[in-house]
XYZ file of C-alpha atoms in Angstrom:
447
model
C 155.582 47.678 75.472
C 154.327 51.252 74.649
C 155.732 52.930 71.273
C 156.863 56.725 72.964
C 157.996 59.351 70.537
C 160.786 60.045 72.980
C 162.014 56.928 72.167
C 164.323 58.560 69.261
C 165.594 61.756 71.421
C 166.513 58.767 74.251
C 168.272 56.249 72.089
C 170.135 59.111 70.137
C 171.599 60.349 73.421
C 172.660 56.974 74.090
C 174.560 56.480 70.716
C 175.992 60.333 70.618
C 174.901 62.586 73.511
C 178.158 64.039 75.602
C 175.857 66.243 77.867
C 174.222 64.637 80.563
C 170.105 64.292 79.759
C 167.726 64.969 82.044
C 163.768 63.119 81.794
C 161.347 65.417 83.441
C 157.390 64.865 83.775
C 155.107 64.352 86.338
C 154.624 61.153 87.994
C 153.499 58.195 86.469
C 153.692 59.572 82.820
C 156.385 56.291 82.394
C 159.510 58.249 82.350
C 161.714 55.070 84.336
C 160.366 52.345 81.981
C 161.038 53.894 79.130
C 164.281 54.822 79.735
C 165.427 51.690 81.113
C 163.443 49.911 78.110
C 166.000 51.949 75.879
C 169.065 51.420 77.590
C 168.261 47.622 77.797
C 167.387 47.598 73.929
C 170.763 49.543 72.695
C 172.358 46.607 75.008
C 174.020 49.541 77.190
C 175.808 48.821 79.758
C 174.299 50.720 82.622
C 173.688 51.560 86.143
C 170.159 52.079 87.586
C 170.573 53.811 91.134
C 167.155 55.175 92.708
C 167.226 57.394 95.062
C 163.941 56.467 96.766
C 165.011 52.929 96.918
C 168.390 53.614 97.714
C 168.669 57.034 99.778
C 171.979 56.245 101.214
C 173.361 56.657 97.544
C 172.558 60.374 97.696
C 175.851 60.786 100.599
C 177.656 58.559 98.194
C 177.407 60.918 95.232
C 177.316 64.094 97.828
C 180.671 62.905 99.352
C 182.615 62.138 96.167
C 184.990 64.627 95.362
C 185.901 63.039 91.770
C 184.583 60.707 89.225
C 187.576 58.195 90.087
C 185.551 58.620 94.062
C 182.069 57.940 92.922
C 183.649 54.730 90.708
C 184.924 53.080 93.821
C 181.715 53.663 96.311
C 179.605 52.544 93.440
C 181.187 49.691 93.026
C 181.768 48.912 96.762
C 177.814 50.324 97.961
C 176.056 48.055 94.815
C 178.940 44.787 93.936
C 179.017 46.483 90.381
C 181.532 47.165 88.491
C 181.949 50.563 86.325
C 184.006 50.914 82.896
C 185.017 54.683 81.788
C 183.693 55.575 78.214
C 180.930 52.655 78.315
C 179.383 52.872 81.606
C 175.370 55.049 81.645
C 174.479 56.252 85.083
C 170.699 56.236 85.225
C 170.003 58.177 88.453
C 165.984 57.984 88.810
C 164.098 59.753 91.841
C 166.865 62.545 91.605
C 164.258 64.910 93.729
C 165.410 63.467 96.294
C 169.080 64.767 95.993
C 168.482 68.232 95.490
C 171.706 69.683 94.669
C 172.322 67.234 91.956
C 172.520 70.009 89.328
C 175.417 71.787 90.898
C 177.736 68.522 90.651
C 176.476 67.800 87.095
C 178.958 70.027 85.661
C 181.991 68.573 87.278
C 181.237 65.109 86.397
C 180.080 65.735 82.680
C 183.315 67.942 82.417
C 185.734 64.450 83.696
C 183.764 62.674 80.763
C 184.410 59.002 82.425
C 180.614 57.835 82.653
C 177.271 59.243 80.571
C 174.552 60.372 83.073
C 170.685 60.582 82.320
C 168.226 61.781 85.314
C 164.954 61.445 86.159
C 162.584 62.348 88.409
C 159.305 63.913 89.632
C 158.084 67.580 91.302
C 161.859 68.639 89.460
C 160.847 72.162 89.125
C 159.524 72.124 92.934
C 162.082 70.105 94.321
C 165.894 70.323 93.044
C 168.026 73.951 93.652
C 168.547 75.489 90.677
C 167.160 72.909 87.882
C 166.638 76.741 85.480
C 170.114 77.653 86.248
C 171.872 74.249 85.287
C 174.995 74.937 83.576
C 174.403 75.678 79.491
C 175.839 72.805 77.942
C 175.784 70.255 80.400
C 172.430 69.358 80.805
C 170.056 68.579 78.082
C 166.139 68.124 79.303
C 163.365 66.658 77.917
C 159.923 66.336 79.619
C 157.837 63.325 79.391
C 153.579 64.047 79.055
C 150.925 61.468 78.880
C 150.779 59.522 75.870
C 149.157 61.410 73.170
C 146.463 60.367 70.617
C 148.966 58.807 67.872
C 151.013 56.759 70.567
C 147.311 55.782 71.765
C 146.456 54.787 68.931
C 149.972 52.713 68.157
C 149.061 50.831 71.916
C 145.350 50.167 70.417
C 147.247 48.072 67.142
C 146.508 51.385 64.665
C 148.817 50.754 62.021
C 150.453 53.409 60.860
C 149.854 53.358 56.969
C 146.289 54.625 58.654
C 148.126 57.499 60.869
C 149.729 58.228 57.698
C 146.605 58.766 55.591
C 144.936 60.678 58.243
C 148.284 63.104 58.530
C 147.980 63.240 54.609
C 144.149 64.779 54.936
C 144.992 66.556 57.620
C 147.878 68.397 55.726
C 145.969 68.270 52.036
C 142.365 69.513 53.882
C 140.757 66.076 52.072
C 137.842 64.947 54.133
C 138.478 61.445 55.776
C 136.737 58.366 54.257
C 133.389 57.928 56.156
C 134.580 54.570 57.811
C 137.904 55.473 58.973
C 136.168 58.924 60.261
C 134.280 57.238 62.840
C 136.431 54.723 63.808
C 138.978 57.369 64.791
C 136.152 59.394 66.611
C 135.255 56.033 68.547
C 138.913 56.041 69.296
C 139.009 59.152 70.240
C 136.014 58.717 72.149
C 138.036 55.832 74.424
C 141.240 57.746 74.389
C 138.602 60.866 76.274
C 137.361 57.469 79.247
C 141.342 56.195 79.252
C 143.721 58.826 78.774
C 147.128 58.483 78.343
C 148.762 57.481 81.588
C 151.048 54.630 80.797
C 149.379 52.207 83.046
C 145.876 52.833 82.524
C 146.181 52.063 78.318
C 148.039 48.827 79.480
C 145.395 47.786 81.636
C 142.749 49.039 78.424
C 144.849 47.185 76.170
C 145.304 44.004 78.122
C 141.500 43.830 79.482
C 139.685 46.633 77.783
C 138.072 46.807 81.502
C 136.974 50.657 82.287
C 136.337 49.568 85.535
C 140.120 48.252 86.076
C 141.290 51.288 84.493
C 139.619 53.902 87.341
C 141.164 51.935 89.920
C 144.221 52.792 88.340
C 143.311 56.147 87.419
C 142.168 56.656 91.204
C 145.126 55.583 92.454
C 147.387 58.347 90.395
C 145.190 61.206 91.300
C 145.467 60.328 95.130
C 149.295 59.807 94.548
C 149.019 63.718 93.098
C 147.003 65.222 96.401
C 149.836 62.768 98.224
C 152.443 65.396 96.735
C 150.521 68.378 98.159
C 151.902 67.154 101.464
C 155.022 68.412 100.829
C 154.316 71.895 101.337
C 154.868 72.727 105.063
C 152.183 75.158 105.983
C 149.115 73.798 106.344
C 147.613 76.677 104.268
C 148.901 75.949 101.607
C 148.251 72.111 101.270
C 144.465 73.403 101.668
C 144.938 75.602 99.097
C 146.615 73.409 96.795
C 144.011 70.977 97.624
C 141.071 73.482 97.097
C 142.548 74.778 93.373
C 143.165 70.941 92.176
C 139.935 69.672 92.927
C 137.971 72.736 91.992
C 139.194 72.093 88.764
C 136.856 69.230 86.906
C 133.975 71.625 87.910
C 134.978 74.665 86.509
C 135.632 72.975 83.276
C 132.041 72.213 83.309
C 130.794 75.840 82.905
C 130.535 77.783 79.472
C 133.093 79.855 80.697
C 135.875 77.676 82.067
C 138.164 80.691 83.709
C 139.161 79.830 86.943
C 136.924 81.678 89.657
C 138.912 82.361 92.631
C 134.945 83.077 94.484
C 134.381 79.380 94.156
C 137.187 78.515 96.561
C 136.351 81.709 98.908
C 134.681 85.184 98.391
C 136.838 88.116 97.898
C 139.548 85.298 97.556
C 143.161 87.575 95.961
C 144.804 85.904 93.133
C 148.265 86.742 95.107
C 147.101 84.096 97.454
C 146.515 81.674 94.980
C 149.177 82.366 92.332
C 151.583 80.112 94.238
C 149.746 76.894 94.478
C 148.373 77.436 90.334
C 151.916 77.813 89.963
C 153.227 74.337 91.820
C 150.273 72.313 90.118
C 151.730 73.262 86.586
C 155.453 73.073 87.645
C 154.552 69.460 89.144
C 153.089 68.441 85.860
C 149.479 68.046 87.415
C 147.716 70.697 85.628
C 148.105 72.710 82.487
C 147.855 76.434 82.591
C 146.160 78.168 80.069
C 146.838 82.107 80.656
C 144.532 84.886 78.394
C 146.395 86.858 76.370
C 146.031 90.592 75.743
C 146.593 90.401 71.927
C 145.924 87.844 69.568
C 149.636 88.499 68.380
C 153.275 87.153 67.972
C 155.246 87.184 71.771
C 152.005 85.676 73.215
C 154.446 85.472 76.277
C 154.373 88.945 76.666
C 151.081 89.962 76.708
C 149.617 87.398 79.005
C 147.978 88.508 81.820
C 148.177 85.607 84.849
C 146.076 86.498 86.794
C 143.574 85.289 84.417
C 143.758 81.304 83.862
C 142.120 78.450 82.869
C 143.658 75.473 84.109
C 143.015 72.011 82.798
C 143.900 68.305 83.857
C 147.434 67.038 82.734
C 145.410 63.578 81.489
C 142.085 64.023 80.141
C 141.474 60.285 81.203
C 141.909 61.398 84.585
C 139.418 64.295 84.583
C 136.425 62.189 82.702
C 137.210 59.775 85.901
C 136.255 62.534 88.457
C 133.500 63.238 86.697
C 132.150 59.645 87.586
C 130.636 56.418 85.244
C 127.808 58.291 83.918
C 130.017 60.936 82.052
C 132.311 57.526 80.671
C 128.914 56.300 79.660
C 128.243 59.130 78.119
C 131.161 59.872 76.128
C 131.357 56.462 74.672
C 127.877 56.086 73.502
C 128.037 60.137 71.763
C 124.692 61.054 74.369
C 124.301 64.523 72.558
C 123.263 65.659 75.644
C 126.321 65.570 78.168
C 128.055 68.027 78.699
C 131.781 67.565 77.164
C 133.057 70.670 76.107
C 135.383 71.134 78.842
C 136.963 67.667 78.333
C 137.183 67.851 74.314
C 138.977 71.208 75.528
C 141.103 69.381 78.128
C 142.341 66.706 75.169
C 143.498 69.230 72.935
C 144.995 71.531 75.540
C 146.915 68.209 76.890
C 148.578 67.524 72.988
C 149.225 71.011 72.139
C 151.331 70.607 75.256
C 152.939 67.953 74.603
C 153.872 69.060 71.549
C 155.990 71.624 73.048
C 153.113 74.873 72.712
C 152.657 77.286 75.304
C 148.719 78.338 74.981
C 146.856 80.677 75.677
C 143.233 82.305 75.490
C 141.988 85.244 74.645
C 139.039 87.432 75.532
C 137.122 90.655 74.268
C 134.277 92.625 74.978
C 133.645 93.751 71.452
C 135.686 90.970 69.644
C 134.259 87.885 71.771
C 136.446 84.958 73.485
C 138.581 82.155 71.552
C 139.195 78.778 73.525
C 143.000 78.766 72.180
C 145.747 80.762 70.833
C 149.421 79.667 69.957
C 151.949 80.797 67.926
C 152.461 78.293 64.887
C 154.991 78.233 61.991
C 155.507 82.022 63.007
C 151.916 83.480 62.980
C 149.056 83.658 65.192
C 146.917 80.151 65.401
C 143.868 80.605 66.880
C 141.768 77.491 67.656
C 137.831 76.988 68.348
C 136.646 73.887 70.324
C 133.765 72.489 69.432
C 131.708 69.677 71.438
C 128.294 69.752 69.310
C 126.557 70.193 66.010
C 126.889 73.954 65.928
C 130.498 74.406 65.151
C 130.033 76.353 62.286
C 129.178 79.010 64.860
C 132.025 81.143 65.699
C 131.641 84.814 66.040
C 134.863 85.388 68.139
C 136.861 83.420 65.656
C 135.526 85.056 62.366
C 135.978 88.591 64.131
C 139.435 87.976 64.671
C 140.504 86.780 61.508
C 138.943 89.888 59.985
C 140.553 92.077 62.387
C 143.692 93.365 59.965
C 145.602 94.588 63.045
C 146.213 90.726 64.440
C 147.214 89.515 60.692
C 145.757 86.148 61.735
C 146.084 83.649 57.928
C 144.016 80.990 59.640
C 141.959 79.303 62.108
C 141.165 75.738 63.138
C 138.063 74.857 64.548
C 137.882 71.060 66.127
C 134.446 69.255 66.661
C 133.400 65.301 65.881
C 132.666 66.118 62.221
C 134.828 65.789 58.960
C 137.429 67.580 57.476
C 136.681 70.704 55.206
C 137.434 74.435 54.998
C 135.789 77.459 54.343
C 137.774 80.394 53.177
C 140.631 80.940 55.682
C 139.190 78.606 58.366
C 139.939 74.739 58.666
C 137.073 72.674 59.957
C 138.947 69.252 61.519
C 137.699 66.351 63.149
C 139.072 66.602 67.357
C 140.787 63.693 66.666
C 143.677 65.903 63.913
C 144.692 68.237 66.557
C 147.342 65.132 67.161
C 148.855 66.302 63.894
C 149.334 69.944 65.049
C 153.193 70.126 65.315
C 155.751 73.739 65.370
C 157.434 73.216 62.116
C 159.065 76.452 61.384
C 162.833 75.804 61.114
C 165.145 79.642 61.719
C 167.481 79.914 59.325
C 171.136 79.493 59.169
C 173.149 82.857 58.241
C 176.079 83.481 57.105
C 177.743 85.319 60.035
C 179.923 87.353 57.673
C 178.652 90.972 57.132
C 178.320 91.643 52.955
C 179.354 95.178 52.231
């Protein structure tokens, strides 16, 4: 069994939660095992209805007017029986009910059953999943695995995680044996990824080969998806943006041209299919920001993106054997940029970060920009020996309008820091986590 950090938020919900949760991600990420791994292990007595499997459950739950309803046509459509206050609903595949959210209220309000959803292509598929009632409906969304839960699946134990967290917190350089066994970890995690079934198959057999068939598999299941949209247009163009992507990662700058899928291409044509890659979990958008400053939100421009592979396993895959070859025998002389830039795009994601980029004539370009701990982070990718070389970033920090503290800049060497920039080996941008906590005020005015 994979170790997920979700694990906590899932089992918590089981022992307390009163609103009904809600498991988003895109396909294959492991969302229905791990659930049902949790509910199983808290001994819960529970209900697993899928709505692919089982479509005709989608009239029962339409045609229920109350709770006391849907408790008899359970029990009559699946021979089970259903006990108010200890009963879990686990409705999986919920895309294909679309108006789930609008009944969610009603039966969270009766309180007779717990309810946790899941599903695929939510933010495509179901009517108003943004406009679920506020206190109803609690979601979490499931990524890839990222580096540490990699590494738990690989055997790492974590008195090693630990120490590595310590230097990356304390700026102490890494002893020169644990060092580059995490950067030949690292190195596999770049050829495998983290879709749940691909590190099982690594784990089990440690067969690359074994693993592409798997990772083949997913990214047809993905282009399956584009199906879905009716004009034929726009499956071409969702097509055409999804696998243009591996090769504009290749080149130095890795902006999405809009030329490369047709000549005096508009980005209004586009914007809709860039848009229904990231809301299907497929792609990660990376959108340049105006200013290097706080409200990064605000002062994005979209129509200038970079967009990136949801699993960097999955993008070294398209790239072909040679590139795998490559990566895990450190040939200096592939070019990797764009997937070391895909891997830490992918866990700054999952860590909950919104990034961006940002680009100036006179200031230069950095690969990344979030806001951490309440400032400006900006963050330099670096593939080869020169990562030392920065202009952009060193402009930037010494630009007294962006008040930027510090900069990271990732690459395959050591840990150490120079001034007010951090020099960390790729494999620490795991460790990069939103810490700031707001405050709590007293709500009474002091006059």
């Amino acid at each position: 069994m994979l170790k997920r950090h979700l694990e906590t938020a899932i089992n918590n919900w089981i022992t307390d939660g009163r609103n009904a949760m809600l498991v988003s991600g895109a396909r294959q990420v492991g969302k229905t095992y791990l659930i049902r791994n949790c509910l199983k292990q808290k001994n819960a007595d529970y209900i697993e209805i899928n709505f692919i499997k089982n479509p005709e459950m989608v009239a029962v739950f339409e045609n229920s007017k109350s709770t006391e309803d849907l408790k008899i046509s359970i029990s009559a459509s699946l021979n089970r029986s259903l006990t108010e206050g200890q009963t879990i609903l686990f409705l999986d595949e919920v895309q294909e009910y679309k108006d789930i959210v609008t009944k969610i209220k009603f039966w969270v309000d009766d309180g007779s059953f717990k309810y946790i959803l899941s599903g695929s292509l939510l933010g495509i598929e179901l009517i108003d999943l943004r406009s679920a009632p506020v206190g109803y409906l609690d979601e979490i969304t499931m990524y890839p695995l990222d580096f540490i839960e990699f590494l738990w699946a690989c055997g790492v134990k974590d008195e090693v995680i630990n120490y590595l967290r310590k230097c990356f917190d304390e700026d102490k350089e890494v002893s020169e044996n644990v060092h580059n066994k995490m950067m030949e970890q690292f190195r596999r995690y770049l050829v495998v990824g983290g879709m749940p079934a691909c590190v099982n198959e690594f784990v089990e057999s440690g067969d690359i080969k074994k693993v592409s068939a798997i990772q083949k598999n997913i990214i047809s299941e993905y282009k399956r998806d584009f199906t879905k949209y009716e004009a034929k247009e726009k499956k071409l163009m969702l097509q055409s943006v999804y696998e243009l992507v591996p090769s504009e990662l290749l080149k130095q700058n890795r902006r999405f041209n809009l030329a490369d899928i047709k000549k005096g291409l508009k980005f209004e044509r586009v914007e809709d299919s860039f848009l229904w890659l990231k809301s299907a979990g497929v792609t990660i958008c990376v959108y340049n920001a105006t200013e290097p400053k706080i409200a990064l939100n605000q002062n994005m421009k979209s129509s200038l993106v970079k967009l990136y592979m949801s699993d960097v396993g999955l993008l070294t895959d398209i790239y072909g054997p040679s590139m795998k070859l490559g990566i895990l025998s450190e040939n200096k002389t592939i070019n990797c940029g764009g997937i070391y830039e895909n891997a830490v795009m992918q866990e700054l994601c999952a860590h909950g970060f919104d990034t961006y980029y940002y680009n100036s004539k006179r200031l230069g370009e950095l690969d990344c920009v979030i806001e951490h701990n309440g400032h400006i982070l900006p963050i330099e990718i670096k593939s080869g020996k020169d990562y030392y070389v920065h202009s952009a970033l060193t402009n930037c920090l010494n630009n007294e309008e962006f008040d930027i503290p510090e900069a990271i800049v990732f690459s395959g060497y050591n840990v150490s820091r120079k001034e007010r920039t951090r020099y960390l080996p790729i494999y620490m941008c795991t460790f990069v986590k939103n810490d700031v906590e707001l405050p709590i005020l007293n709500p009474l005015a002091e006059i």
